Structures are given as C-alpha cells and as structure tokens.
C-alpha cells in the first residue's frame, strides 16, 4: 500500500550548531510562498556592504501564529536578524528571530 508523503526540505544546509545575528537595513521583504524572505544591507568591519537574506516560515504560518502580514516590515526598517547561517558561509540564514529597532521581537519564524 502506498500513501502520499509530504516532502519538505530540511535544514541540512544550515549550521544549526551556532546562531548568527546581523543588524542592517531592510532592502527586500517578500511575504510570499513557500517561505518569506527578508534581505538587509549592513556594513562589515571593513566598511564594506554585505547583503544578507533570511528565510522564515510560510506567510500563512506567520500570519496565524505570529500576527505577521505584508506590512510587518518596510523597506528602510533597521532590524537584527538571528538564525542559522548556511554551512558554505554565504550570507543566507534560516531565521529564528527578528528584533526591530524599537526592541519589538518578531518570533514564530
């Protein structure tokens, strides 16, 4: 007997042994399926711009459990993104938490 299975990519490409936090200015907020994506620009220790992107749950999950909507973040907002960076060291992470400039924490990611 065969039963349908729900397939989903795992977190094998992320280093889940450590959490990285980066603070920058929102340059992109895509509240779309299958996962929302947020990009920020920040200056590193050398004064160079780094472009980081974070991926979170689906819009439906974030709306239901976190109160998110398409206006939760705006371009130009300063945020701190925390999560697990890719193992290959790219500036991409699986988000765990976002903190806005006013200290408000956005969880359920």
Short mmCIF file of C-alpha atoms in Angstrom, two decimals:
data_model
loop_
_atom_site.label_atom_id
_atom_site.label_comp_id
_atom_site.label_asym_id
_atom_site.label_seq_id
_atom_site.Cartn_x
_atom_site.Cartn_y
_atom_site.Cartn_z
CA UNK A 1 0.00 0.00 0.00
CA UNK A 2 1.31 3.41 -0.92
CA UNK A 3 0.43 6.56 0.96
CA UNK A 4 1.24 10.11 -0.06
CA UNK A 5 4.12 11.68 1.78
CA UNK A 6 4.61 15.33 2.44
CA UNK A 7 8.07 16.34 1.29
CA UNK A 8 9.87 19.36 2.61
CA UNK A 9 13.46 20.45 2.51
CA UNK A 10 15.26 20.15 5.80
CA UNK A 11 17.88 22.22 7.48
CA UNK A 12 20.85 20.15 6.33
CA UNK A 13 22.38 23.12 4.52
CA UNK A 14 22.38 25.28 7.69
CA UNK A 15 24.88 25.16 10.55
CA UNK A 16 22.44 24.56 13.39
CA UNK A 17 25.25 24.35 15.96
CA UNK A 18 25.54 28.13 16.17
CA UNK A 19 23.36 31.20 15.84
CA UNK A 20 24.44 34.29 13.91
CA UNK A 21 23.00 37.79 14.42
CA UNK A 22 23.33 40.63 11.94
CA UNK A 23 21.90 44.15 12.07
CA UNK A 24 21.07 46.15 8.98
CA UNK A 25 18.53 47.97 6.85
CA UNK A 26 15.71 46.09 5.14
CA UNK A 27 16.14 46.17 1.36
CA UNK A 28 13.62 43.43 0.48
CA UNK A 29 10.62 41.84 2.21
CA UNK A 30 8.82 39.15 0.24
CA UNK A 31 5.71 37.93 2.04
CA UNK A 32 5.16 35.09 -0.45
CA UNK A 33 5.05 31.29 -0.55
CA UNK A 34 6.70 28.98 0.09
CA UNK A 35 8.78 30.96 2.64
CA UNK A 36 9.02 34.65 3.35
CA UNK A 37 12.39 36.19 2.60
CA UNK A 38 13.96 39.29 4.08
CA UNK A 39 17.14 40.94 2.85
CA UNK A 40 19.19 43.54 4.67
CA UNK A 41 22.30 45.55 3.91
CA UNK A 42 24.91 46.09 6.60
CA UNK A 43 28.44 47.40 6.85
CA UNK A 44 31.02 44.85 7.95
CA UNK A 45 34.17 45.56 9.98
CA UNK A 46 35.99 46.63 6.80
CA UNK A 47 33.29 49.16 5.92
CA UNK A 48 32.07 47.02 3.02
CA UNK A 49 28.37 46.38 2.36
CA UNK A 50 27.19 42.84 3.00
CA UNK A 51 23.80 41.75 1.67
CA UNK A 52 22.19 39.17 3.95
CA UNK A 53 18.99 37.25 3.29
CA UNK A 54 16.92 35.37 5.82
CA UNK A 55 14.25 32.78 5.16
CA UNK A 56 11.36 32.02 7.51
CA UNK A 57 8.11 30.06 7.52
CA UNK A 58 5.27 30.45 5.04
CA UNK A 59 3.11 33.59 5.11
CA UNK A 60 0.12 31.54 6.31
CA UNK A 61 2.05 30.16 9.30
CA UNK A 62 3.46 33.57 10.22
CA UNK A 63 0.04 35.19 9.93
CA UNK A 64 -1.63 32.52 12.02
CA UNK A 65 0.95 32.15 14.80
CA UNK A 66 2.90 35.40 14.74
CA UNK A 67 0.44 38.05 13.61
CA UNK A 68 2.54 38.87 10.54
CA UNK A 69 1.22 40.49 7.37
CA UNK A 70 2.70 42.08 4.25
CA UNK A 71 3.24 45.33 6.20
CA UNK A 72 5.10 43.85 9.19
CA UNK A 73 8.40 45.12 7.76
CA UNK A 74 9.05 48.05 5.48
CA UNK A 75 11.99 48.91 3.25
CA UNK A 76 14.37 51.05 5.29
CA UNK A 77 13.48 49.47 8.65
CA UNK A 78 16.53 48.66 10.78
CA UNK A 79 16.34 45.13 12.15
CA UNK A 80 18.53 42.48 13.73
CA UNK A 81 18.13 39.04 12.18
CA UNK A 82 19.22 35.96 14.12
CA UNK A 83 19.36 32.42 12.85
CA UNK A 84 21.43 29.63 11.38
CA UNK A 85 23.77 30.57 8.54
CA UNK A 86 24.40 28.28 5.59
CA UNK A 87 27.26 25.83 6.08
CA UNK A 88 29.03 27.16 2.98
CA UNK A 89 29.32 30.62 4.56
CA UNK A 90 27.05 32.58 2.21
CA UNK A 91 25.15 35.50 3.69
CA UNK A 92 21.94 33.48 3.94
CA UNK A 93 20.25 32.17 7.08
CA UNK A 94 17.26 30.26 8.34
CA UNK A 95 15.64 32.85 10.60
CA UNK A 96 14.84 32.22 14.24
CA UNK A 97 14.20 35.75 15.45
CA UNK A 98 13.98 39.34 14.27
CA UNK A 99 14.26 42.36 16.55
CA UNK A 100 13.06 45.73 15.29
CA UNK A 101 14.83 48.99 16.14
CA UNK A 102 12.26 49.73 18.88
CA UNK A 103 13.14 46.43 20.58
CA UNK A 104 9.98 44.60 19.47
CA UNK A 105 10.77 40.93 18.86
CA UNK A 106 9.18 39.14 15.93
CA UNK A 107 9.20 35.44 16.60
CA UNK A 108 7.46 32.29 15.39
CA UNK A 109 9.78 32.21 12.40
#
